[in-house]
Short mmCIF file of C-alpha atoms and ligand atoms in Angstrom, two decimals:
data_model
loop_
_atom_site.label_atom_id
_atom_site.label_comp_id
_atom_site.label_asym_id
_atom_site.label_seq_id
_atom_site.Cartn_x
_atom_site.Cartn_y
_atom_site.Cartn_z
CA MET V 1 0.29 0.04 -0.57
CA LYS V 2 1.95 3.28 -1.07
CA SER V 3 -1.52 5.46 -0.55
CA CYS V 4 -2.90 6.65 2.63
CA LYS V 5 -6.56 8.04 2.81
CA THR V 6 -8.60 8.36 5.04
CA ARG V 7 -11.83 9.74 5.37
CA THR V 8 -12.36 9.97 8.37
CA ASN V 9 -10.26 11.47 10.99
CA ILE V 10 -8.70 14.86 8.89
CA PHE V 11 -5.81 14.91 11.02
CA ALA V 12 -4.67 11.80 9.87
CA ILE V 13 -1.04 11.29 8.99
CA CYS V 14 0.65 7.86 7.81
CA ILE V 15 3.20 7.12 9.79
CA VAL V 16 4.67 5.42 7.19
CA LEU V 17 8.69 5.98 8.85
CA LEU V 18 7.86 4.56 11.98
CA THR V 19 5.49 1.79 11.93
CA CYS V 20 4.00 0.88 8.91
CA ALA V 21 5.05 -1.87 6.87
CA PRO V 22 4.89 -1.58 3.70
CA TRP V 23 0.77 -2.14 3.16
CA ILE V 24 -0.49 -1.20 6.78
CA VAL V 25 -1.87 2.43 6.74
CA TYR V 26 -2.00 3.51 9.99
CA SER V 27 -4.27 6.79 10.76
CA VAL V 28 -2.66 8.94 14.22
CA PRO V 29 -5.48 11.01 16.28
CA GLU V 30 -4.61 14.48 17.17
CA LYS V 31 -3.73 13.01 20.84
CA PHE V 32 -2.11 9.54 20.76
CA LEU V 33 -0.39 7.43 23.01
CA LEU V 34 3.59 6.99 22.24
CA VAL V 35 5.56 4.52 24.30
CA ASN V 36 9.17 5.08 25.01
CA MET V 37 11.45 1.64 23.17
CA THR V 38 12.96 -1.09 25.99
CA PHE V 39 16.15 -2.68 24.26
CA VAL V 40 16.15 -6.55 26.76
CA PRO V 41 20.11 -6.31 27.69
CA ASN V 42 20.67 -10.24 28.55
CA ALA V 43 19.27 -11.45 24.85
CA LYS V 44 23.29 -11.52 23.30
CA ALA V 45 24.14 -13.84 26.08
CA GLN V 46 20.97 -16.50 24.54
CA GLY V 47 21.96 -14.86 20.91
CA ALA V 48 18.35 -13.48 21.10
CA VAL V 49 20.19 -10.88 18.26
CA CYS V 50 18.31 -8.68 15.05
CA LEU V 51 18.92 -9.93 11.05
CA ASP V 52 21.90 -7.26 11.64
CA GLY V 53 23.29 -8.61 15.64
CA SER V 54 21.35 -6.01 17.35
CA LEU V 55 19.72 -6.40 20.30
CA PRO V 56 16.09 -6.82 20.03
CA ALA V 57 13.68 -4.65 22.62
CA TYR V 58 9.83 -4.59 22.50
CA HIS V 59 7.59 -1.34 23.95
CA LEU V 60 5.76 -1.44 27.42
CA HIS V 61 2.64 0.88 28.19
CA ARG V 62 1.97 -0.48 32.07
CA GLY V 63 -2.18 -1.67 33.25
CA PHE V 64 -3.47 -0.29 36.10
CA GLY V 65 -7.12 -0.42 37.90
CA SER V 66 -9.23 -3.49 36.66
CA GLY V 67 -6.41 -4.16 33.88
CA ALA V 68 -3.26 -4.72 36.69
CA ARG V 69 -2.34 -8.29 36.42
CA ASN V 70 -4.37 -8.49 32.29
CA TRP V 71 -1.27 -8.23 29.79
CA LEU V 72 -1.21 -7.83 25.78
CA LEU V 73 1.49 -9.02 23.74
CA GLN V 74 1.81 -8.34 20.01
CA PHE V 75 3.74 -8.41 17.70
CA GLU V 76 5.23 -6.03 15.01
CA GLY V 77 4.13 -6.99 11.56
CA GLY V 78 6.11 -6.16 7.97
CA GLY V 79 7.38 -8.62 5.77
CA TRP V 80 9.78 -11.41 5.14
CA CYS V 81 12.86 -11.77 4.12
CA ASN V 82 13.72 -14.86 2.76
CA ASP V 83 17.27 -15.01 0.73
CA VAL V 84 20.46 -13.66 1.63
CA GLU V 85 19.92 -10.07 -0.38
CA SER V 86 16.93 -9.31 0.80
CA CYS V 87 17.82 -10.51 4.01
CA LEU V 88 20.52 -8.29 3.75
CA GLU V 89 18.95 -5.40 2.74
CA ARG V 90 16.41 -5.62 5.66
CA ALA V 91 19.48 -5.80 8.51
CA ARG V 92 20.60 -2.18 6.91
CA SER V 93 17.11 -0.92 7.64
CA ARG V 94 14.28 -0.86 10.54
CA ARG V 95 12.62 -4.50 9.49
CA GLY V 96 15.62 -5.85 10.61
CA SER V 97 17.62 -3.48 13.57
CA THR V 98 16.87 -1.42 16.46
CA LYS V 99 19.49 0.95 15.24
CA TYR V 100 16.57 2.38 12.81
CA MET V 101 13.92 1.84 14.41
CA ASN V 102 12.26 4.83 16.30
CA ARG V 103 12.56 4.86 19.44
CA TRP V 104 8.56 6.11 20.06
CA ALA V 105 5.95 3.38 18.89
CA VAL V 106 2.10 4.65 18.51
CA PHE V 107 -0.39 2.29 21.09
CA SER V 108 -3.55 3.63 18.56
CA GLY V 109 -6.53 0.51 18.59
CA ILE V 110 -6.29 -2.44 20.39
CA LEU V 111 -3.68 -0.68 22.38
CA SER V 112 -4.72 2.51 22.94
CA ASN V 113 -5.08 3.37 26.89
CA ASN V 114 -8.07 4.46 25.98
CA ALA V 115 -11.13 3.34 27.82
CA SER V 116 -13.64 5.08 24.96
CA LEU V 117 -11.34 3.77 21.90
CA ASN V 118 -10.42 0.66 23.13
CA PRO V 119 -12.69 -0.38 25.86
CA ASP V 120 -11.85 -3.86 26.69
CA PHE V 121 -7.90 -3.66 26.87
CA TYR V 122 -7.37 -0.28 27.40
CA ASN V 123 -6.22 -0.91 30.94
CA TRP V 124 -3.82 -4.22 30.58
CA ASN V 125 -0.31 -3.77 30.47
CA ARG V 126 0.31 -4.08 26.54
CA VAL V 127 3.52 -4.64 24.75
CA LYS V 128 4.43 -3.61 21.00
CA ILE V 129 6.82 -5.93 20.74
CA ARG V 130 10.08 -4.95 17.69
CA TYR V 131 9.62 -7.66 14.81
CA CYS V 132 14.28 -7.36 13.45
CA ASP V 133 14.64 -11.20 12.55
CA GLY V 134 12.51 -10.91 9.32
CA ALA V 135 10.19 -14.58 9.66
CA SER V 136 7.48 -13.89 11.90
CA PHE V 137 10.02 -15.03 15.15
CA ALA V 138 10.11 -18.55 13.63
CA GLY V 139 13.76 -18.52 12.94
CA ASP V 140 16.88 -20.51 14.70
CA SER V 141 19.82 -20.03 12.48
CA LYS V 142 22.21 -18.14 11.34
CA PHE V 143 24.45 -17.18 7.71
CA ASP V 144 28.00 -16.18 8.25
CA ASN V 145 30.62 -16.93 4.53
CA GLY V 146 33.10 -14.60 6.43
CA THR V 147 32.40 -11.20 4.72
CA VAL V 148 28.63 -11.48 5.23
CA SER V 149 27.05 -12.26 9.03
CA LEU V 150 23.49 -12.48 9.41
CA TYR V 151 21.58 -13.51 12.32
CA PHE V 152 17.90 -15.99 11.58
CA ARG V 153 17.45 -15.27 15.68
CA GLY V 154 14.02 -14.64 15.72
CA GLN V 155 12.98 -17.84 18.04
CA ARG V 156 15.57 -16.88 20.52
CA ILE V 157 14.12 -12.58 20.67
CA TRP V 158 10.21 -14.17 21.15
CA ARG V 159 11.85 -16.45 24.21
CA ALA V 160 14.19 -13.51 25.49
CA ILE V 161 11.56 -11.05 25.83
CA ILE V 162 8.99 -13.33 27.96
CA LEU V 163 11.61 -13.56 29.59
CA ASP V 164 12.60 -10.13 30.01
CA LEU V 165 8.65 -9.19 30.30
CA LEU V 166 7.83 -12.37 33.09
CA PRO V 167 9.54 -10.68 36.24
CA LYS V 168 7.87 -7.28 35.40
CA GLY V 169 5.05 -8.79 36.29
CA LEU V 170 3.71 -11.13 33.75
CA ASN V 171 4.26 -13.81 35.79
CA ARG V 172 1.84 -12.95 37.38
CA ALA V 173 -0.55 -12.72 34.81
CA ASP V 174 -4.44 -13.29 35.22
CA LYS V 175 -5.58 -12.77 31.32
CA ALA V 176 -3.52 -12.81 28.69
CA LEU V 177 -3.81 -11.74 25.00
CA LEU V 178 -0.94 -13.27 21.87
CA SER V 179 -2.05 -10.97 19.18
CA GLY V 180 -0.05 -9.36 15.97
CA CYS V 181 -1.33 -8.22 11.98
CA SER V 182 0.23 -8.88 8.93
CA ALA V 183 3.75 -11.33 9.48
CA GLY V 184 3.39 -10.34 12.92
CA GLY V 185 -0.36 -12.37 13.28
CA LEU V 186 1.36 -15.15 11.95
CA ALA V 187 3.57 -15.52 14.46
CA ALA V 188 0.54 -15.42 16.79
CA PHE V 189 -0.81 -18.59 14.78
CA LEU V 190 2.74 -20.18 15.43
CA HIS V 191 3.08 -18.42 19.20
CA CYS V 192 0.34 -19.62 20.58
CA ASP V 193 0.91 -22.53 22.35
CA ASN V 194 4.03 -21.93 23.28
CA PHE V 195 3.21 -18.55 25.14
CA THR V 196 0.29 -20.59 27.84
CA GLN V 197 3.70 -22.85 27.83
CA LEU V 198 5.91 -20.04 29.11
CA LEU V 199 3.27 -18.62 31.31
CA PRO V 200 1.54 -20.02 34.74
CA SER V 201 -0.88 -22.81 34.04
CA ASN V 202 -4.14 -20.81 36.22
CA THR V 203 -3.37 -17.66 33.33
CA SER V 204 -6.16 -17.83 30.96
CA VAL V 205 -4.59 -17.41 27.83
CA LYS V 206 -5.98 -16.47 24.85
CA CYS V 207 -4.21 -15.29 21.24
CA LEU V 208 -5.22 -13.16 18.35
CA SER V 209 -4.32 -12.39 14.57
CA ASP V 210 -5.33 -10.74 12.49
CA ALA V 211 -4.77 -10.35 8.41
CA GLY V 212 -1.68 -13.07 9.27
CA PHE V 213 -4.56 -15.87 7.57
CA PHE V 214 -1.86 -16.46 4.75
CA LEU V 215 -3.60 -18.84 2.76
CA ASP V 216 -1.40 -21.65 -0.01
CA ALA V 217 -3.74 -20.05 -2.88
CA GLU V 218 -2.78 -20.54 -6.15
CA GLY V 219 -2.68 -16.76 -7.79
CA ILE V 220 -4.83 -16.35 -11.77
CA SER V 221 -1.21 -17.34 -13.09
CA LEU V 222 -1.72 -21.28 -11.45
CA ASN V 223 1.61 -20.21 -9.50
CA ARG V 224 1.39 -21.16 -5.61
CA THR V 225 3.38 -17.99 -4.81
CA MET V 226 4.06 -18.38 -1.17
CA ARG V 227 4.64 -21.94 -0.54
CA SER V 228 7.30 -21.67 -2.87
CA PHE V 229 7.79 -18.09 -0.48
CA PHE V 230 7.82 -19.70 2.96
CA ASP V 231 8.94 -22.57 1.68
CA LYS V 232 13.12 -20.88 0.79
CA LEU V 233 12.06 -18.92 4.17
CA VAL V 234 11.74 -22.00 6.48
CA VAL V 235 15.13 -22.75 5.06
CA LEU V 236 17.09 -20.48 5.29
CA GLN V 237 16.36 -19.43 8.90
CA GLY V 238 16.47 -22.70 10.07
CA ALA V 239 11.99 -22.48 11.39
CA GLU V 240 10.99 -26.41 10.82
CA GLN V 241 12.08 -27.01 14.11
CA ASN V 242 9.71 -24.41 15.04
CA LEU V 243 6.61 -25.24 14.02
CA ASP V 244 3.95 -26.95 15.51
CA ALA V 245 4.90 -30.88 16.29
CA ASN V 246 2.63 -32.89 15.62
CA CYS V 247 1.47 -30.39 12.37
CA THR V 248 4.90 -30.82 11.06
CA SER V 249 4.96 -34.80 11.96
CA SER V 250 1.37 -35.57 9.40
CA HIS V 251 2.28 -33.33 6.88
CA TYR V 252 4.05 -34.65 4.07
CA TYR V 253 6.12 -30.88 3.49
CA PRO V 254 6.52 -29.79 7.14
CA ASN V 255 7.52 -26.23 5.79
CA GLN V 256 3.76 -25.93 4.83
CA CYS V 257 3.08 -26.14 8.89
CA PHE V 258 4.34 -22.34 8.82
CA PHE V 259 0.98 -21.53 6.57
CA PRO V 260 -2.33 -21.27 9.30
CA GLN V 261 -4.29 -23.24 7.40
CA TYR V 262 -2.30 -26.16 8.31
CA THR V 263 -1.75 -24.83 11.69
CA LEU V 264 -4.48 -24.17 12.93
CA ALA V 265 -5.94 -27.13 14.28
CA TYR V 266 -3.44 -28.39 16.64
CA ILE V 267 -3.47 -24.54 18.46
CA LYS V 268 -4.97 -25.88 21.85
CA THR V 269 -5.41 -22.18 23.22
CA PRO V 270 -8.43 -20.67 22.61
CA PHE V 271 -8.33 -18.57 18.52
CA PHE V 272 -9.04 -15.16 17.02
CA ILE V 273 -9.15 -15.18 13.56
CA LEU V 274 -9.74 -11.32 12.55
CA ASN V 275 -9.73 -10.94 8.71
CA SER V 276 -10.41 -9.36 5.44
CA ALA V 277 -11.69 -12.35 2.98
CA TYR V 278 -9.85 -9.70 -0.12
CA ASP V 279 -7.31 -9.28 2.36
CA VAL V 280 -4.93 -6.74 0.02
CA PHE V 281 -1.29 -7.61 0.71
CA GLN V 282 -3.02 -10.88 -0.17
CA PHE V 283 -4.89 -10.29 -3.09
CA HIS V 284 -1.74 -8.85 -4.23
CA HIS V 285 0.96 -10.59 -3.81
CA ILE V 286 -0.76 -14.07 -3.76
CA LEU V 287 -3.68 -13.91 -6.24
CA VAL V 288 -2.65 -11.56 -8.28
CA PRO V 289 0.97 -11.09 -7.74
CA PRO V 290 2.63 -8.48 -10.03
CA SER V 291 4.62 -10.94 -12.41
CA ALA V 292 1.43 -12.68 -13.20
CA ASP V 293 -0.27 -9.31 -14.61
CA LEU V 294 2.72 -7.76 -16.51
CA ARG V 295 0.49 -6.25 -18.61
CA GLY V 296 -1.09 -4.41 -15.79
CA HIS V 297 -4.44 -5.59 -16.57
CA TRP V 298 -5.30 -5.81 -12.90
CA ASN V 299 -4.03 -2.02 -11.84
CA ARG V 300 -6.87 -0.26 -11.64
CA CYS V 301 -8.99 -3.01 -9.48
CA LYS V 302 -6.22 -3.56 -7.34
CA LEU V 303 -6.31 0.04 -6.21
CA ASN V 304 -10.65 0.83 -6.10
CA PRO V 305 -12.86 -2.79 -6.50
CA ALA V 306 -15.23 -0.96 -8.03
CA SER V 307 -13.15 -0.44 -11.17
CA CYS V 308 -12.23 -4.32 -11.50
CA ASN V 309 -15.15 -5.75 -14.12
CA GLN V 310 -17.07 -8.97 -13.58
CA ASN V 311 -14.77 -11.98 -14.13
CA GLN V 312 -12.28 -10.30 -11.71
CA ILE V 313 -14.72 -10.03 -9.15
CA SER V 314 -15.37 -13.16 -9.62
CA ILE V 315 -11.62 -14.53 -9.14
CA LEU V 316 -11.10 -12.56 -5.86
CA GLN V 317 -14.91 -14.69 -5.18
CA GLY V 318 -13.55 -17.48 -5.65
CA PHE V 319 -10.75 -16.58 -2.88
CA ARG V 320 -12.95 -15.40 -0.76
CA GLY V 321 -14.72 -19.29 -0.64
CA GLU V 322 -10.63 -20.47 -0.50
CA MET V 323 -10.24 -18.84 2.29
CA LEU V 324 -13.37 -19.37 4.16
CA ALA V 325 -12.77 -23.43 2.83
CA ALA V 326 -9.52 -23.34 4.95
CA LEU V 327 -11.80 -22.42 7.54
CA ARG V 328 -14.44 -24.74 7.83
CA PHE V 329 -13.49 -27.17 10.15
CA PHE V 330 -12.14 -24.34 13.06
CA LEU V 331 -16.01 -22.16 12.05
CA LYS V 332 -17.66 -25.62 12.70
CA TYR V 333 -16.16 -27.20 15.15
CA SER V 334 -13.55 -25.07 16.93
CA ARG V 335 -15.74 -24.58 20.62
CA THR V 336 -13.44 -21.52 22.07
CA GLY V 337 -12.37 -19.84 18.62
CA GLY V 338 -13.48 -16.31 17.55
CA THR V 339 -13.71 -14.70 13.27
CA PHE V 340 -14.78 -11.43 11.89
CA ILE V 341 -13.89 -12.23 8.22
CA ASN V 342 -15.23 -9.17 6.72
CA SER V 343 -15.98 -8.21 3.06
CA CYS V 344 -13.43 -4.84 3.08
CA PHE V 345 -10.53 -4.28 1.80
CA ALA V 346 -8.12 -4.56 3.98
CA HIS V 347 -5.13 -4.95 6.22
CA CYS V 348 -4.82 -5.17 9.47
CA GLN V 349 -7.74 -3.72 10.87
CA SER V 350 -6.75 -3.82 14.71
CA GLU V 351 -3.94 -1.02 15.52
CA SER V 352 -5.86 1.42 13.53
CA GLN V 353 -8.46 2.80 15.03
CA ASP V 354 -10.58 4.16 12.14
CA THR V 355 -10.33 0.18 11.84
CA TRP V 356 -10.93 -1.07 14.77
CA PHE V 357 -13.40 1.13 17.25
CA ALA V 358 -14.84 4.41 16.07
CA ALA V 359 -18.30 5.65 14.42
CA GLU V 360 -17.35 4.53 10.86
CA SER V 361 -16.21 1.77 11.56
CA PRO V 362 -16.72 -1.89 9.86
CA ARG V 363 -18.67 -4.25 11.36
CA MET V 364 -20.86 -7.06 11.29
CA HIS V 365 -24.08 -7.52 12.48
CA ASN V 366 -24.03 -4.31 13.87
CA LYS V 367 -20.61 -4.75 15.28
CA THR V 368 -17.14 -3.32 15.90
CA ILE V 369 -14.00 -5.12 15.57
CA ALA V 370 -13.31 -4.36 19.17
CA GLU V 371 -16.69 -6.13 20.45
CA ALA V 372 -16.13 -8.81 18.42
CA VAL V 373 -13.03 -9.53 19.64
CA GLY V 374 -14.28 -8.47 23.72
CA ASP V 375 -17.09 -10.38 23.35
CA TRP V 376 -14.94 -13.91 22.92
CA TYR V 377 -12.08 -13.10 24.76
CA PHE V 378 -14.64 -12.52 28.06
CA GLU V 379 -16.79 -14.83 26.90
CA ARG V 380 -20.25 -12.72 26.29
CA LYS V 381 -20.76 -14.11 23.64
CA VAL V 382 -20.42 -16.50 21.21
CA THR V 383 -18.25 -14.93 18.08
CA LYS V 384 -17.65 -16.40 14.99
CA GLU V 385 -18.84 -13.57 12.54
CA ILE V 386 -18.20 -14.21 8.54
CA ASP V 387 -19.22 -11.16 6.46
CA CYS V 388 -21.80 -12.13 2.92
CA PRO V 389 -19.87 -11.03 -0.23
CA TYR V 390 -18.10 -7.99 -2.05
CA PRO V 391 -20.07 -5.10 -2.42
CA CYS V 392 -22.98 -6.29 0.44
CA ASP V 393 -20.88 -4.62 3.15
CA THR V 394 -22.06 -1.22 4.30
CA SER V 395 -19.72 -0.54 6.43
CA CYS V 396 -16.05 -0.69 4.32
CA HIS V 397 -16.27 2.99 3.14
CA ASN V 398 -13.47 4.09 5.67
CA LEU V 399 -10.88 1.09 4.20
CA ILE V 400 -8.37 1.85 1.23
CA PRO V 401 -8.64 -0.47 -1.08
C1 NAG U 501 13.04 4.84 27.92
O1 NAG U 501 13.34 4.16 28.71
C2 NAG U 501 14.44 3.80 29.48
C3 NAG U 501 15.01 2.77 29.30
O2 NAG U 501 14.56 1.74 28.66
C4 NAG U 501 15.19 4.91 29.74
O3 NAG U 501 16.33 5.07 30.73
C5 NAG U 501 14.23 5.68 30.26
O4 NAG U 501 15.01 7.82 30.47
C6 NAG U 501 12.81 6.52 28.77
N1 NAG U 501 12.81 7.12 28.70
C7 NAG U 501 11.83 8.30 28.20
C8 NAG U 501 12.08 9.58 27.58
O5 NAG U 501 11.05 8.26 29.87
C1 NAG U 502 -9.79 9.66 24.95
O1 NAG U 502 -10.90 9.91 23.49
C2 NAG U 502 -12.17 9.87 23.37
C3 NAG U 502 -13.02 9.95 21.85
O2 NAG U 502 -11.98 10.46 21.12
C4 NAG U 502 -10.84 11.64 23.83
O3 NAG U 502 -12.87 11.73 23.39
C5 NAG U 502 -10.89 11.99 25.11
O4 NAG U 502 -11.02 13.22 24.81
C6 NAG U 502 -9.70 10.67 24.83
N1 NAG U 502 -9.48 11.04 26.40
C7 NAG U 502 -8.38 10.51 26.18
C8 NAG U 502 -7.46 10.87 28.51
O5 NAG U 502 -7.86 11.17 25.31
C1 NAG U 503 29.54 -13.64 1.30
O1 NAG U 503 27.55 -12.99 0.51
C2 NAG U 503 27.94 -11.97 0.07
C3 NAG U 503 25.65 -11.91 -0.28
O2 NAG U 503 25.38 -13.21 -0.43
C4 NAG U 503 28.58 -12.06 -0.82
O3 NAG U 503 27.99 -10.64 -1.56
C5 NAG U 503 30.75 -12.84 -1.38
O4 NAG U 503 30.37 -12.02 -2.12
C6 NAG U 503 29.59 -13.49 0.21
N1 NAG U 503 31.79 -13.13 0.07
C7 NAG U 503 31.87 -14.31 0.00
C8 NAG U 503 33.76 -14.82 0.42
O5 NAG U 503 31.09 -15.83 -0.39
C1 NAG U 504 -1.99 -18.80 39.96
O1 NAG U 504 -1.41 -18.87 41.00
C2 NAG U 504 -1.07 -18.42 41.99
C3 NAG U 504 -0.05 -19.07 43.17
O2 NAG U 504 -1.08 -20.11 42.82
C4 NAG U 504 -1.98 -18.19 42.69
O3 NAG U 504 -1.16 -16.50 43.56
C5 NAG U 504 -2.70 -16.59 41.23
O4 NAG U 504 -3.10 -15.47 42.26
C6 NAG U 504 -3.41 -17.18 40.93
N1 NAG U 504 -3.66 -16.87 39.74
C7 NAG U 504 -4.98 -16.84 38.82
C8 NAG U 504 -5.28 -15.51 37.83
O5 NAG U 504 -5.77 -17.30 39.26
C1 NAG U 505 7.92 -24.32 23.77
O1 NAG U 505 8.07 -22.79 25.18
C2 NAG U 505 8.73 -24.27 25.78
C3 NAG U 505 8.69 -24.04 27.63
O2 NAG U 505 7.98 -24.38 28.26
C4 NAG U 505 10.55 -24.61 25.57
O3 NAG U 505 11.30 -25.68 26.36
C5 NAG U 505 10.79 -24.97 23.81
O4 NAG U 505 11.51 -24.96 23.47
C6 NAG U 505 9.21 -23.96 23.01
N1 NAG U 505 8.85 -24.91 21.77
C7 NAG U 505 9.28 -23.84 21.15
C8 NAG U 505 8.96 -24.13 19.57
O5 NAG U 505 9.00 -22.72 20.96
C1 NAG U 506 -0.22 -33.42 19.73
O1 NAG U 506 1.06 -34.29 20.57
C2 NAG U 506 1.03 -34.25 21.94
C3 NAG U 506 2.86 -35.40 21.63
O2 NAG U 506 3.93 -34.24 21.37
C4 NAG U 506 -0.34 -34.88 21.74
O3 NAG U 506 -0.31 -34.82 24.15
C5 NAG U 506 -0.90 -33.90 21.48
O4 NAG U 506 -2.11 -34.48 21.59
C6 NAG U 506 -0.90 -33.64 20.14
N1 NAG U 506 -2.06 -33.06 19.92
C7 NAG U 506 -2.76 -33.81 18.70
C8 NAG U 506 -4.12 -32.25 18.85
O5 NAG U 506 -2.89 -34.02 18.17
C1 NAG U 507 5.41 -19.39 -11.54
O1 NAG U 507 6.18 -20.65 -11.36
C2 NAG U 507 7.46 -20.61 -12.34
C3 NAG U 507 8.11 -22.08 -11.33
O2 NAG U 507 8.36 -21.51 -9.93
C4 NAG U 507 8.13 -19.95 -12.50
O3 NAG U 507 9.13 -20.10 -13.67
C5 NAG U 507 7.21 -19.01 -13.99
O4 NAG U 507 8.23 -17.89 -13.67
C6 NAG U 507 5.96 -17.84 -12.80
N1 NAG U 507 4.77 -17.36 -13.08
C7 NAG U 507 4.61 -16.42 -13.36
C8 NAG U 507 4.05 -16.21 -13.66
O5 NAG U 507 5.01 -16.28 -11.68
C1 NAG U 508 -25.80 0.12 15.82
O1 NAG U 508 -25.23 0.65 17.01
C2 NAG U 508 -25.41 2.03 17.15
C3 NAG U 508 -23.77 1.67 19.38
O2 NAG U 508 -22.93 0.98 18.31
C4 NAG U 508 -26.11 2.11 17.76
O3 NAG U 508 -25.85 2.89 18.25
C5 NAG U 508 -26.82 1.76 17.23
O4 NAG U 508 -28.24 1.82 17.29
C6 NAG U 508 -26.79 0.21 16.58
N1 NAG U 508 -27.81 0.02 15.42
C7 NAG U 508 -29.12 -1.02 14.71
C8 NAG U 508 -29.55 -1.00 14.03
O5 NAG U 508 -28.73 -1.85 15.86
#
């Protein structure tokens, strides 16, 4: 997503340089909460470093009142790197090194501390875990050819950050929620059960993935772009050992357990899947990757679904159908699971106020995403929302196609 637009907030600024993944657009309210960065001093001793060898970091804003013993941990997103060249490039940027990151993070949406913007989690301890490994926190290996070294230590970073947070109160958590968006939403799938294991057994643990349900789907050129992309990633970064063992032992291609749709059946912790059925990243990179549309027939449709022709719409509906098929088992049999699969052209809806909880936010059955996630987390209502297909949902108006 190169352009930034928002209808609802004239003071909106797209802080692309601060925290956005290339496809994530944030709009910042007038008064917004900025939270200081904390480095993990013991990380180096555990070999838990960013791609370039710098220290990993997170941002913690303390909870209060009835939320003082509850913890929300959120994985930052921002794509992946799956070969030495792309990882080297990343290591020299804020995506692969805390040296280049902004020391302050905006806490909005699910991270907001304002009850009228974030009704259920505003007073929890809220942590944004910075992403600097390029493999959704799942790799564990190293590249070194004498002139160049790259650290693939996402799994160690994840563990080092948890170990750092435990004595800060996480080890006495009453409730906990592990979330993340995009590559961070994928990390929430991959680490959910491990999070449960690392916390006291009487902590109530749940997980939420926002825009992390990347499908193992064929694009319009019949190529499975993500399958080969993730396969290279898992091999390069040594992630297979950290994938769900039950999944890898029952799949012919264990690396495929990097895909949420295969690992989901093995996750025991209550899980909420928030995703657009026409997720903009997946539309642009899985369904219609640039290599599959060299002549640009999809350019206008990619920017605005209203410009798609009938054939393109039916291809998009086919993608939605595949997503629902991949979720069928979960929708039908998971007793603790929740979903909000809407039909807005979006990518990441929990971190920006506009989509999380605002007058103009996307809704289903008149419920915002914040309300749906809260109802599920606190077990106020079973929440398995699936939207009708595009263009029926009239609450999608403030989203970027
Ligand atoms: C930011 O956090 C560091 C510790 O991580 C602390 O030393 C520093 O004083 C903080 N700065 C501000 C302005 O809060
Ligand atoms: C909380 O958000 C509401 C709605 O945007 C705003 O009116 C209020 O001033 C905010 N409160 C604080 C303490 O920032
Ligand atoms: C090490 O890898 C880098 C990046 O692929 C390459 O540019 C460099 O030539 C390699 N060095 C040696 C000694 O192979
Ligand atoms: C969990 O157990 C510990 C030790 O038995 C206790 O102090 C704590 O209050 C319990 N927490 C919850 C949420 O029940
Ligand atoms: C999961 O957590 C446990 C600690 O309870 C740890 O021993 C184990 O290595 C972790 N596994 C993975 C794959 O992260
Ligand atoms: C996963 O494997 C463990 C043993 O490693 C087993 O106890 C558990 O029941 C398995 N879960 C599923 C869903 O297969
Ligand atoms: C499809 O994949 C094959 C093999 O990976 C590749 O050679 C071809 O260029 C791809 N086609 C498109 C349109 O991406
Ligand atoms: C939808 O919810 C809002 C509050 O969130 C309420 O004011 C409105 O009346 C509801 N509309 C319907 C049709 O239920």
